[in-house]
Amino acid sequence: LSERLQETMKKITGKGKVSEADVKEMTREVRLALLEADVNYKVVKDLIKRIKERAVGQEVMESLTPGQQVIKVVRDELTELMGGEQSKIAVANKPPTVIMMVGLQGAGKTTTTGKLANHLRKNSNRNPLLVAADVYRPAAIDQLETLGEQLDLPVYSKGTEANPVDIANEAIEKAKAEHHDYVIIDTAGRLHVDEDLMDELQQVKTNMNPDEIFLVVDSMTGQDAVNVAESFDSQLDISGVILTKLDGDTRGGAALSIRSVTGKPIKFAGMGEKLDQLEPFHPDRMASRILGMGDVFSLIEKAETEVDEKKAKEMQDKMKSASFTFEDFLEQMDQVKNMGPLDELVNMMPGANKMKGMKNMQMDDKQLSHIEAIIQSMTKKERIEPNIINASRKKRIAQGSGTSVAQVNRLLKQFEEMKKMMKQMTSSKKGKKGGMNLP
Ligand code: GDP
Ligand code: MG
């Protein structure tokens, strides 16, 4: 989206108080940016209306500043627009699950057929069979066969003489006999939507009764992609969309309109030409990407999902009063683990680059389990008053936890720095610049 929108967004995140004028300014920028990004006019209008309604008089989330909350409203609405939850691929009651790939020529069908098979094998341990049913262009069959070789996956093909329905039928028989649990059919495309193409696809559909019909669309074509999606959906009742070439699409217009215009979910996104560059489509991440504020959103997300709210509040109080002890730390350990490495968490905070020099803050998962062991080897008193830990205590703790005195020292130092940082974070929250800003 436009730089101006990003400026406005950045300005508003830091705000401790958001006025009606702020909301107005932001929604105006959001509106312009979306229209610029080729998002359907009506879609934009509805969206802005909802954002305005929600931005005023929303419920307050403890851990976010008002500015961050307004941003969250925009993010949530964009996410909702793109389908809310990320949706999964169907599994047939009786294998094989049949997936039919449709779309215009050049959209990325054949490539995506390979990518999808690769994805199913890698992430779900599936054993897919690829089917070359684009019989009009010999090159298309060769292309899929080459992909199959690269991926070491079987491809069923019959040359250009056979008709697509027969090919698909035979492929399914083969899949049953050879225990392939997925069959992915690459069909023909045209340069434009036309009747012949739709007739053929409809025939394949009627005969195969596929579990999924994925429409592959090129996201770079913007509003055209939306029109294509509309006509394929009205003729074939597609089950989902795969957006390709999202690596080259900075505006996100197609992603935003397709779902609200067709009502069909975007299931995957192609992020490059390579066969591993297909990702499940996450509406929330896309919303963050479109707004260009990934960092702030990841932080909001973590705040929302990982930490149980009451616990978080308790912890915050402790952080404020600087009475956070190793006892609390141990208690938070599971949550800390769920939230990922601490340094990653720290990195996501705006201003974190200023802390890059603090080497002591860097921890990985293995270190976390050492940390846990060290704390567990401390007495209760030591956990609450770490300054009583002298040389002999350090030695005892190191022995008890199977670590070294140097490691114990490092943890004590890290802990002090962490406490300092927490204090800075929470005290700046009271100031006008907003909670997540580090000095
Ligand atoms: P089809 O005619 O629909 O089967 O399209 P192809 O699979 O042959 O793809 C057409 C072109 O788009 C090829 O050069 C692909 O490498 C390229 N392509 C497909 N998906 C992506 C993607 O996600 N990103 C990029 N950058 N290129 C892609
Ligand atoms: Mg093709």
Short mmCIF file of C-alpha atoms and ligand atoms in Angstrom, two decimals:
data_model
loop_
_atom_site.label_atom_id
_atom_site.label_comp_id
_atom_site.label_asym_id
_atom_site.label_seq_id
_atom_site.Cartn_x
_atom_site.Cartn_y
_atom_site.Cartn_z
CA LEU A 1 0.00 0.00 0.00
CA SER A 2 0.95 3.62 -0.30
CA GLU A 3 3.74 5.16 1.69
CA ARG A 4 1.38 7.78 3.00
CA LEU A 5 -0.81 5.12 4.54
CA GLN A 6 2.18 3.54 6.18
CA GLU A 7 3.19 6.92 7.56
CA THR A 8 -0.28 7.42 8.97
CA MET A 9 -0.27 3.93 10.42
CA LYS A 10 3.10 4.46 12.04
CA LYS A 11 1.99 7.76 13.47
CA ILE A 12 -1.12 6.28 14.98
CA THR A 13 0.56 3.18 16.52
CA GLY A 14 2.52 5.34 18.91
CA LYS A 15 -0.51 7.24 20.15
CA GLY A 16 -1.64 6.92 23.71
CA LYS A 17 -4.87 8.66 22.84
CA VAL A 18 -6.68 8.48 19.53
CA SER A 19 -9.07 11.25 18.54
CA GLU A 20 -11.91 11.08 16.10
CA ALA A 21 -9.82 13.18 13.72
CA ASP A 22 -7.06 10.56 13.87
CA VAL A 23 -9.48 7.81 12.93
CA LYS A 24 -10.85 9.95 10.14
CA GLU A 25 -7.42 10.65 8.75
CA MET A 26 -6.50 7.00 8.89
CA THR A 27 -9.65 5.68 7.27
CA ARG A 28 -9.22 8.23 4.50
CA GLU A 29 -5.71 6.95 3.84
CA VAL A 30 -6.85 3.33 4.03
CA ARG A 31 -9.61 4.09 1.54
CA LEU A 32 -7.29 5.79 -0.94
CA ALA A 33 -4.66 3.11 -0.65
CA LEU A 34 -7.17 0.30 -1.24
CA LEU A 35 -8.66 2.01 -4.28
CA GLU A 36 -5.16 2.60 -5.57
CA ALA A 37 -4.47 -1.10 -5.07
CA ASP A 38 -7.34 -1.88 -7.40
CA VAL A 39 -9.68 -3.17 -4.74
CA ASN A 40 -13.32 -3.24 -5.71
CA TYR A 41 -15.06 0.06 -4.83
CA LYS A 42 -17.96 -1.51 -2.96
CA VAL A 43 -15.62 -3.72 -0.98
CA VAL A 44 -13.69 -0.65 0.12
CA LYS A 45 -16.83 1.25 1.09
CA ASP A 46 -18.13 -1.54 3.31
CA LEU A 47 -14.75 -2.03 4.87
CA ILE A 48 -14.30 1.62 5.79
CA LYS A 49 -17.74 1.71 7.32
CA ARG A 50 -16.95 -1.24 9.56
CA ILE A 51 -13.57 0.13 10.54
CA LYS A 52 -15.12 3.43 11.59
CA GLU A 53 -17.80 1.73 13.63
CA ARG A 54 -15.35 -0.47 15.42
CA ALA A 55 -12.55 2.03 15.91
CA VAL A 56 -14.89 4.18 17.92
CA GLY A 57 -16.18 2.55 21.08
CA GLN A 58 -14.23 -0.67 20.90
CA GLU A 59 -13.47 -2.81 23.87
CA VAL A 60 -10.12 -2.10 25.44
CA MET A 61 -7.34 -4.63 25.39
CA GLU A 62 -5.10 -4.22 28.37
CA SER A 63 -1.79 -4.86 26.70
CA LEU A 64 -2.23 -2.54 23.72
CA THR A 65 -2.18 1.23 23.46
CA PRO A 66 -5.18 2.98 21.88
CA GLY A 67 -3.16 3.59 18.73
CA GLN A 68 -2.27 -0.07 18.48
CA GLN A 69 -5.89 -0.99 19.00
CA VAL A 70 -7.06 1.10 16.09
CA ILE A 71 -4.44 -0.57 13.93
CA LYS A 72 -5.71 -3.89 15.21
CA VAL A 73 -9.23 -3.00 14.06
CA VAL A 74 -7.96 -2.28 10.56
CA ARG A 75 -5.97 -5.48 10.55
CA ASP A 76 -8.91 -7.53 11.84
CA GLU A 77 -11.25 -6.14 9.22
CA LEU A 78 -8.80 -6.77 6.40
CA THR A 79 -8.29 -10.28 7.73
CA GLU A 80 -12.03 -10.86 7.85
CA LEU A 81 -12.32 -9.56 4.31
CA MET A 82 -9.87 -12.17 3.13
CA GLY A 83 -11.67 -14.97 4.88
CA GLY A 84 -10.71 -14.88 8.52
CA GLU A 85 -9.28 -18.22 9.49
CA GLN A 86 -6.90 -19.98 7.23
CA SER A 87 -8.75 -22.84 5.54
CA LYS A 88 -7.56 -26.39 5.00
CA ILE A 89 -7.52 -28.78 2.08
CA ALA A 90 -10.29 -31.41 1.83
CA VAL A 91 -9.70 -35.08 2.58
CA ALA A 92 -12.01 -37.59 0.88
CA ASN A 93 -13.67 -40.23 3.05
CA LYS A 94 -12.47 -42.79 0.57
CA PRO A 95 -9.07 -42.10 -0.98
CA PRO A 96 -7.97 -40.82 -3.34
CA THR A 97 -8.87 -37.19 -2.72
CA VAL A 98 -9.31 -35.63 -6.14
CA ILE A 99 -8.15 -32.08 -6.77
CA MET A 100 -8.85 -30.36 -10.05
CA MET A 101 -6.72 -27.36 -11.01
CA VAL A 102 -8.34 -24.81 -13.30
CA GLY A 103 -7.44 -21.36 -14.56
CA LEU A 104 -6.31 -19.26 -17.47
CA GLN A 105 -3.18 -20.01 -19.44
CA GLY A 106 -0.09 -18.64 -17.79
CA ALA A 107 -1.73 -18.25 -14.41
CA GLY A 108 0.56 -20.89 -12.94
CA LYS A 109 -1.61 -24.04 -12.96
CA THR A 110 1.06 -26.52 -13.97
CA THR A 111 3.69 -25.08 -11.66
CA THR A 112 1.20 -24.95 -8.82
CA THR A 113 0.14 -28.56 -9.45
CA GLY A 114 3.75 -29.54 -8.77
CA LYS A 115 4.05 -27.22 -5.80
CA LEU A 116 0.85 -28.49 -4.25
CA ALA A 117 1.92 -32.13 -4.62
CA ASN A 118 5.23 -31.25 -3.05
CA HIS A 119 3.45 -29.48 -0.21
CA LEU A 120 1.12 -32.42 0.46
CA ARG A 121 4.00 -34.85 0.55
CA LYS A 122 6.24 -32.69 2.68
CA ASN A 123 3.73 -31.41 5.20
CA SER A 124 1.08 -34.11 5.36
CA ASN A 125 3.08 -37.14 4.33
CA ARG A 126 0.82 -37.74 1.35
CA ASN A 127 1.58 -39.74 -1.75
CA PRO A 128 0.09 -37.75 -4.64
CA LEU A 129 -0.29 -38.67 -8.30
CA LEU A 130 -0.06 -35.85 -10.85
CA VAL A 131 -2.24 -35.96 -13.94
CA ALA A 132 -1.52 -34.20 -17.22
CA ALA A 133 -4.95 -33.37 -18.64
CA ASP A 134 -3.93 -30.28 -20.61
CA VAL A 135 -4.02 -32.15 -23.91
CA TYR A 136 -3.88 -29.21 -26.27
CA ARG A 137 -0.27 -28.34 -25.82
CA PRO A 138 2.36 -31.11 -25.89
CA ALA A 139 4.64 -28.68 -24.08
CA ALA A 140 2.23 -28.61 -21.15
CA ILE A 141 2.48 -32.39 -20.73
CA ASP A 142 6.26 -32.26 -20.95
CA GLN A 143 6.30 -29.47 -18.41
CA LEU A 144 4.39 -31.52 -15.85
CA GLU A 145 6.50 -34.59 -16.53
CA THR A 146 9.63 -32.58 -15.93
CA LEU A 147 8.19 -31.28 -12.68
CA GLY A 148 7.38 -34.85 -11.68
CA GLU A 149 10.97 -35.88 -12.32
CA GLN A 150 12.32 -32.95 -10.34
CA LEU A 151 10.08 -33.81 -7.42
CA ASP A 152 10.42 -37.55 -7.85
CA LEU A 153 6.64 -37.89 -8.06
CA PRO A 154 4.71 -39.97 -10.61
CA VAL A 155 2.85 -38.25 -13.44
CA TYR A 156 0.02 -39.88 -15.36
CA SER A 157 -0.17 -38.76 -18.99
CA LYS A 158 -1.43 -40.09 -22.31
CA GLY A 159 -0.24 -37.71 -24.97
CA THR A 160 -2.40 -35.25 -26.83
CA GLU A 161 -4.81 -37.71 -28.46
CA ALA A 162 -6.79 -38.80 -25.41
CA ASN A 163 -9.59 -36.75 -23.94
CA PRO A 164 -9.30 -35.21 -20.48
CA VAL A 165 -12.20 -37.16 -18.96
CA ASP A 166 -10.68 -40.53 -19.93
CA ILE A 167 -7.28 -39.46 -18.70
CA ALA A 168 -8.67 -38.41 -15.34
CA ASN A 169 -10.70 -41.62 -14.98
CA GLU A 170 -7.75 -43.83 -15.75
CA ALA A 171 -5.53 -41.82 -13.43
CA ILE A 172 -7.95 -42.40 -10.57
CA GLU A 173 -7.95 -46.16 -11.24
CA LYS A 174 -4.19 -46.09 -11.21
CA ALA A 175 -4.18 -44.12 -7.96
CA LYS A 176 -6.45 -46.69 -6.31
CA ALA A 177 -4.32 -49.58 -7.48
CA GLU A 178 -1.07 -47.95 -6.41
CA HIS A 179 -2.36 -46.38 -3.20
CA HIS A 180 -1.99 -42.75 -4.03
CA ASP A 181 -4.07 -40.78 -1.57
CA TYR A 182 -4.24 -37.60 -3.67
CA VAL A 183 -4.80 -37.09 -7.39
CA ILE A 184 -4.07 -33.62 -8.72
CA ILE A 185 -5.35 -32.94 -12.21
CA ASP A 186 -3.68 -30.19 -14.26
CA THR A 187 -6.24 -29.03 -16.82
CA ALA A 188 -6.02 -26.86 -19.92
CA GLY A 189 -6.37 -23.11 -19.83
CA ARG A 190 -7.11 -20.45 -22.39
CA LEU A 191 -6.02 -16.90 -22.73
CA HIS A 192 -9.55 -15.80 -21.93
CA VAL A 193 -12.57 -17.40 -20.36
CA ASP A 194 -14.56 -19.04 -23.19
CA GLU A 195 -17.36 -21.52 -23.63
CA ASP A 196 -15.32 -24.41 -24.99
CA LEU A 197 -13.00 -24.30 -22.05
CA MET A 198 -15.83 -24.19 -19.55
CA ASP A 199 -17.63 -27.06 -21.30
CA GLU A 200 -14.58 -29.23 -21.08
CA LEU A 201 -13.93 -28.39 -17.45
CA GLN A 202 -17.55 -29.00 -16.61
CA GLN A 203 -17.32 -32.46 -18.19
CA VAL A 204 -14.27 -33.32 -16.16
CA LYS A 205 -16.00 -32.04 -13.07
CA THR A 206 -19.17 -34.05 -13.62
CA ASN A 207 -17.22 -37.23 -14.26
CA MET A 208 -14.66 -36.91 -11.51
CA ASN A 209 -16.74 -35.32 -8.82
CA PRO A 210 -13.57 -33.72 -7.42
CA ASP A 211 -13.20 -32.99 -3.71
CA GLU A 212 -11.61 -29.66 -4.50
CA ILE A 213 -11.63 -27.42 -7.54
CA PHE A 214 -8.83 -24.91 -7.15
CA LEU A 215 -8.83 -21.88 -9.36
CA VAL A 216 -5.30 -20.68 -9.99
CA VAL A 217 -5.13 -16.92 -10.56
CA ASP A 218 -2.28 -14.54 -11.18
CA SER A 219 -2.38 -11.92 -8.44
CA MET A 220 -0.48 -9.43 -10.60
CA THR A 221 -3.55 -9.01 -12.79
CA GLY A 222 -5.39 -7.16 -10.03
CA GLN A 223 -9.05 -6.50 -10.70
CA ASP A 224 -8.90 -8.83 -13.73
CA ALA A 225 -8.08 -11.70 -11.41
CA VAL A 226 -11.29 -10.91 -9.56
CA ASN A 227 -13.34 -10.98 -12.77
CA VAL A 228 -11.75 -14.29 -13.77
CA ALA A 229 -12.52 -15.72 -10.36
CA GLU A 230 -16.12 -14.59 -10.64
CA SER A 231 -16.71 -16.27 -14.01
CA PHE A 232 -14.96 -19.53 -13.13
CA ASP A 233 -16.89 -19.68 -9.91
CA SER A 234 -20.26 -19.06 -11.52
CA GLN A 235 -19.62 -21.85 -14.05
CA LEU A 236 -17.79 -24.43 -11.98
CA ASP A 237 -18.58 -23.58 -8.38
CA ILE A 238 -14.92 -23.67 -7.38
CA SER A 239 -13.97 -24.66 -3.85
CA GLY A 240 -11.01 -22.36 -3.40
CA VAL A 241 -8.48 -20.06 -4.97
CA ILE A 242 -4.73 -20.26 -5.24
CA LEU A 243 -3.12 -16.88 -5.79
CA THR A 244 0.15 -17.07 -7.67
CA LYS A 245 2.97 -14.60 -8.15
CA LEU A 246 2.27 -12.91 -4.87
CA ASP A 247 6.02 -12.37 -4.72
CA GLY A 248 5.59 -9.74 -7.42
CA ASP A 249 2.37 -8.22 -6.15
CA THR A 250 2.99 -5.43 -3.71
CA ARG A 251 -0.50 -4.05 -3.66
CA GLY A 252 -2.57 -7.04 -2.65
CA GLY A 253 -5.68 -5.82 -4.46
CA ALA A 254 -6.65 -9.24 -5.83
CA ALA A 255 -6.17 -10.91 -2.48
CA LEU A 256 -8.46 -8.37 -0.87
CA SER A 257 -11.34 -8.53 -3.34
CA ILE A 258 -11.49 -12.17 -4.39
CA ARG A 259 -12.88 -13.53 -1.19
CA SER A 260 -15.54 -10.90 -0.73
CA VAL A 261 -16.60 -11.00 -4.38
CA THR A 262 -16.75 -14.79 -4.81
CA GLY A 263 -17.22 -15.92 -1.22
CA LYS A 264 -14.58 -18.59 -1.86
CA PRO A 265 -11.48 -18.85 0.32
CA ILE A 266 -7.95 -18.28 -0.86
CA LYS A 267 -6.21 -21.46 0.16
CA PHE A 268 -2.62 -21.06 -0.98
CA ALA A 269 -0.28 -18.39 -2.21
CA GLY A 270 2.52 -18.85 -4.73
CA MET A 271 5.55 -16.91 -3.60
CA GLY A 272 8.02 -17.61 -6.40
CA GLU A 273 8.89 -19.91 -9.27
CA LYS A 274 10.58 -22.56 -7.15
CA LEU A 275 8.68 -25.71 -6.24
CA ASP A 276 8.83 -25.09 -2.52
CA GLN A 277 7.47 -21.57 -2.86
CA LEU A 278 3.85 -22.29 -2.09
CA GLU A 279 2.43 -21.28 1.26
CA PRO A 280 -0.91 -21.82 2.94
CA PHE A 281 -2.69 -18.50 2.72
CA HIS A 282 -3.03 -16.79 6.08
CA PRO A 283 -5.48 -13.90 5.85
CA ASP A 284 -4.07 -12.30 8.98
CA ARG A 285 -0.50 -12.37 7.72
CA MET A 286 -1.58 -11.03 4.37
CA ALA A 287 -3.37 -8.18 6.10
CA SER A 288 -0.20 -7.36 7.97
CA ARG A 289 1.82 -7.55 4.80
CA ILE A 290 -0.57 -5.30 2.92
CA LEU A 291 -0.40 -2.73 5.66
CA GLY A 292 3.35 -3.12 5.81
CA MET A 293 3.35 -3.41 9.57
CA GLY A 294 4.25 -7.03 10.08
CA ASP A 295 6.26 -6.39 13.19
CA VAL A 296 3.57 -4.61 15.11
CA PHE A 297 1.04 -7.24 14.12
CA SER A 298 3.14 -10.20 15.10
CA LEU A 299 3.48 -8.58 18.45
CA ILE A 300 -0.26 -8.03 18.74
CA GLU A 301 -0.84 -11.62 17.70
CA LYS A 302 1.50 -13.00 20.28
CA ALA A 303 -0.05 -10.81 22.92
CA GLU A 304 -3.47 -12.13 21.93
CA THR A 305 -2.88 -15.82 21.59
CA GLU A 306 0.03 -16.98 23.61
CA VAL A 307 -0.37 -15.38 26.96
CA ASP A 308 -3.31 -16.10 29.10
CA GLU A 309 -4.64 -12.64 29.84
CA LYS A 310 -4.87 -12.84 33.58
CA LYS A 311 -1.41 -14.27 33.93
CA ALA A 312 -0.12 -11.60 31.61
CA LYS A 313 -1.59 -8.93 33.81
CA GLU A 314 -0.06 -10.41 36.93
CA MET A 315 3.26 -10.53 35.19
CA GLN A 316 2.89 -6.96 34.07
CA ASP A 317 2.18 -5.79 37.57
CA LYS A 318 5.27 -7.58 38.74
CA MET A 319 7.29 -6.08 35.96
CA LYS A 320 6.06 -2.64 36.91
CA SER A 321 6.97 -3.01 40.52
CA ALA A 322 10.27 -4.61 39.50
CA SER A 323 9.50 -7.49 41.87
CA PHE A 324 9.79 -10.03 39.10
CA THR A 325 11.81 -12.95 40.44
CA PHE A 326 13.28 -16.20 39.18
CA GLU A 327 10.21 -17.86 40.74
CA ASP A 328 7.99 -15.90 38.38
CA PHE A 329 10.38 -16.55 35.57
CA LEU A 330 10.13 -20.27 36.12
CA GLU A 331 6.37 -20.03 36.21
CA GLN A 332 6.42 -18.11 32.95
CA MET A 333 8.80 -20.59 31.39
CA ASP A 334 6.13 -22.57 29.56
CA GLN A 335 4.60 -19.45 28.18
CA VAL A 336 8.00 -18.12 27.27
CA LYS A 337 8.61 -21.36 25.44
CA ASN A 338 5.32 -21.09 23.60
CA MET A 339 6.13 -17.59 22.55
CA GLY A 340 9.37 -18.65 20.94
CA PRO A 341 12.89 -17.60 21.64
CA LEU A 342 13.15 -14.48 23.73
CA ASP A 343 15.40 -12.66 21.34
CA GLU A 344 12.86 -13.18 18.59
CA LEU A 345 10.20 -11.68 20.77
CA VAL A 346 12.42 -8.76 21.61
CA ASN A 347 13.23 -8.27 17.94
CA MET A 348 9.60 -7.78 17.09
CA MET A 349 9.22 -4.78 19.32
CA PRO A 350 9.45 -1.45 17.57
CA GLY A 351 12.80 0.04 18.48
CA ALA A 352 14.32 -3.34 19.07
CA ASN A 353 17.13 -2.59 16.68
CA LYS A 354 18.48 -0.33 19.37
CA MET A 355 18.96 -3.39 21.49
CA LYS A 356 20.78 -5.44 18.92
CA GLY A 357 24.02 -4.68 20.73
CA MET A 358 22.80 -6.47 23.84
CA LYS A 359 24.29 -9.84 23.12
CA ASN A 360 23.24 -11.13 26.49
CA MET A 361 19.60 -11.03 25.48
CA GLN A 362 20.04 -13.66 22.83
CA MET A 363 18.72 -17.08 23.84
CA ASP A 364 17.76 -20.13 21.89
CA ASP A 365 15.57 -23.07 22.83
CA LYS A 366 18.44 -25.19 24.05
CA GLN A 367 19.52 -22.39 26.28
CA LEU A 368 15.99 -22.17 27.61
CA SER A 369 16.16 -25.71 28.91
CA HIS A 370 19.50 -24.93 30.57
CA ILE A 371 17.93 -21.90 32.12
CA GLU A 372 15.10 -23.97 33.45
CA ALA A 373 17.54 -26.44 34.98
CA ILE A 374 19.57 -23.69 36.58
CA ILE A 375 16.55 -22.04 38.14
CA GLN A 376 15.29 -25.36 39.38
CA SER A 377 18.60 -25.92 41.13
CA MET A 378 18.22 -22.68 43.06
CA THR A 379 16.66 -22.58 46.49
CA LYS A 380 13.47 -20.66 46.89
CA LYS A 381 15.32 -17.88 48.64
CA GLU A 382 17.86 -17.63 45.85
CA ARG A 383 15.13 -17.37 43.27
CA ILE A 384 13.54 -14.44 45.05
CA GLU A 385 16.77 -12.73 46.08
CA PRO A 386 19.31 -13.59 43.42
CA ASN A 387 21.86 -11.19 44.87
CA ILE A 388 22.62 -13.66 47.68
CA ILE A 389 24.02 -16.08 45.11
CA ASN A 390 27.73 -16.02 45.89
CA ALA A 391 30.56 -18.06 44.42
CA SER A 392 29.90 -21.22 46.40
CA ARG A 393 26.20 -21.09 45.70
CA LYS A 394 26.95 -20.63 42.02
CA LYS A 395 29.12 -23.72 42.08
CA ARG A 396 26.39 -25.72 43.77
CA ILE A 397 23.75 -24.53 41.31
CA ALA A 398 25.97 -25.32 38.34
CA GLN A 399 26.59 -28.82 39.64
CA GLY A 400 22.94 -29.41 40.40
CA SER A 401 21.81 -28.33 36.97
CA GLY A 402 24.56 -29.95 34.96
CA THR A 403 25.77 -26.60 33.70
CA SER A 404 28.85 -24.47 34.37
CA VAL A 405 29.45 -21.53 36.68
CA ALA A 406 29.88 -19.41 33.55
CA GLN A 407 26.38 -20.39 32.43
CA VAL A 408 24.96 -19.56 35.84
CA ASN A 409 26.70 -16.20 35.72
CA ARG A 410 25.34 -15.52 32.30
CA LEU A 411 21.79 -16.25 33.35
CA LEU A 412 22.08 -13.98 36.39
CA LYS A 413 23.32 -11.21 34.14
CA GLN A 414 20.61 -11.83 31.55
CA PHE A 415 18.01 -11.76 34.24
CA GLU A 416 19.19 -8.40 35.52
CA GLU A 417 19.12 -6.97 32.01
CA MET A 418 15.71 -8.40 31.40
CA LYS A 419 14.38 -6.81 34.55
CA LYS A 420 15.85 -3.49 33.54
CA MET A 421 14.28 -3.80 30.13
CA MET A 422 10.90 -4.72 31.54
CA LYS A 423 11.00 -1.70 33.74
CA GLN A 424 11.80 0.57 30.85
CA MET A 425 9.08 -0.94 28.75
CA THR A 426 6.40 -0.65 31.36
CA SER A 427 7.34 2.81 32.52
CA SER A 428 7.30 4.22 29.01
CA LYS A 429 3.77 2.86 28.69
CA LYS A 430 2.63 5.50 31.12
CA GLY A 431 4.18 8.15 28.92
CA LYS A 432 2.49 9.54 25.88
CA LYS A 433 4.32 7.48 23.32
CA GLY A 434 2.69 4.11 23.95
CA GLY A 435 3.54 0.85 25.57
CA MET A 436 5.69 -1.03 23.17
CA ASN A 437 8.14 1.73 22.54
CA LEU A 438 11.54 1.13 23.96
CA PRO A 439 13.67 4.11 24.86
P1 GDP B 1 -0.17 -22.46 -16.60
O1 GDP B 1 -0.22 -22.07 -18.02
O2 GDP B 1 -1.36 -21.95 -15.84
O3 GDP B 1 0.03 -23.92 -16.41
O4 GDP B 1 1.09 -21.69 -15.97
P2 GDP B 1 2.54 -22.25 -15.64
O5 GDP B 1 2.49 -23.16 -14.47
O6 GDP B 1 3.18 -22.78 -16.86
O7 GDP B 1 3.26 -20.91 -15.15
C1 GDP B 1 3.46 -19.79 -15.97
C2 GDP B 1 4.67 -19.00 -15.49
O8 GDP B 1 4.43 -18.42 -14.21
C3 GDP B 1 5.89 -19.87 -15.32
O9 GDP B 1 7.01 -19.18 -15.83
C4 GDP B 1 6.03 -20.03 -13.81
O10 GDP B 1 7.35 -20.23 -13.41
C5 GDP B 1 5.48 -18.74 -13.33
N1 GDP B 1 4.94 -18.84 -11.94
C6 GDP B 1 3.99 -19.66 -11.47
N2 GDP B 1 3.74 -19.44 -10.16
C7 GDP B 1 4.54 -18.41 -9.79
C8 GDP B 1 4.75 -17.69 -8.56
O11 GDP B 1 4.12 -17.93 -7.51
N3 GDP B 1 5.68 -16.70 -8.58
C9 GDP B 1 6.38 -16.39 -9.70
N4 GDP B 1 7.26 -15.39 -9.63
N5 GDP B 1 6.20 -17.03 -10.87
C10 GDP B 1 5.31 -18.03 -10.93
MG MG B 2 -0.02 -25.42 -17.77
#
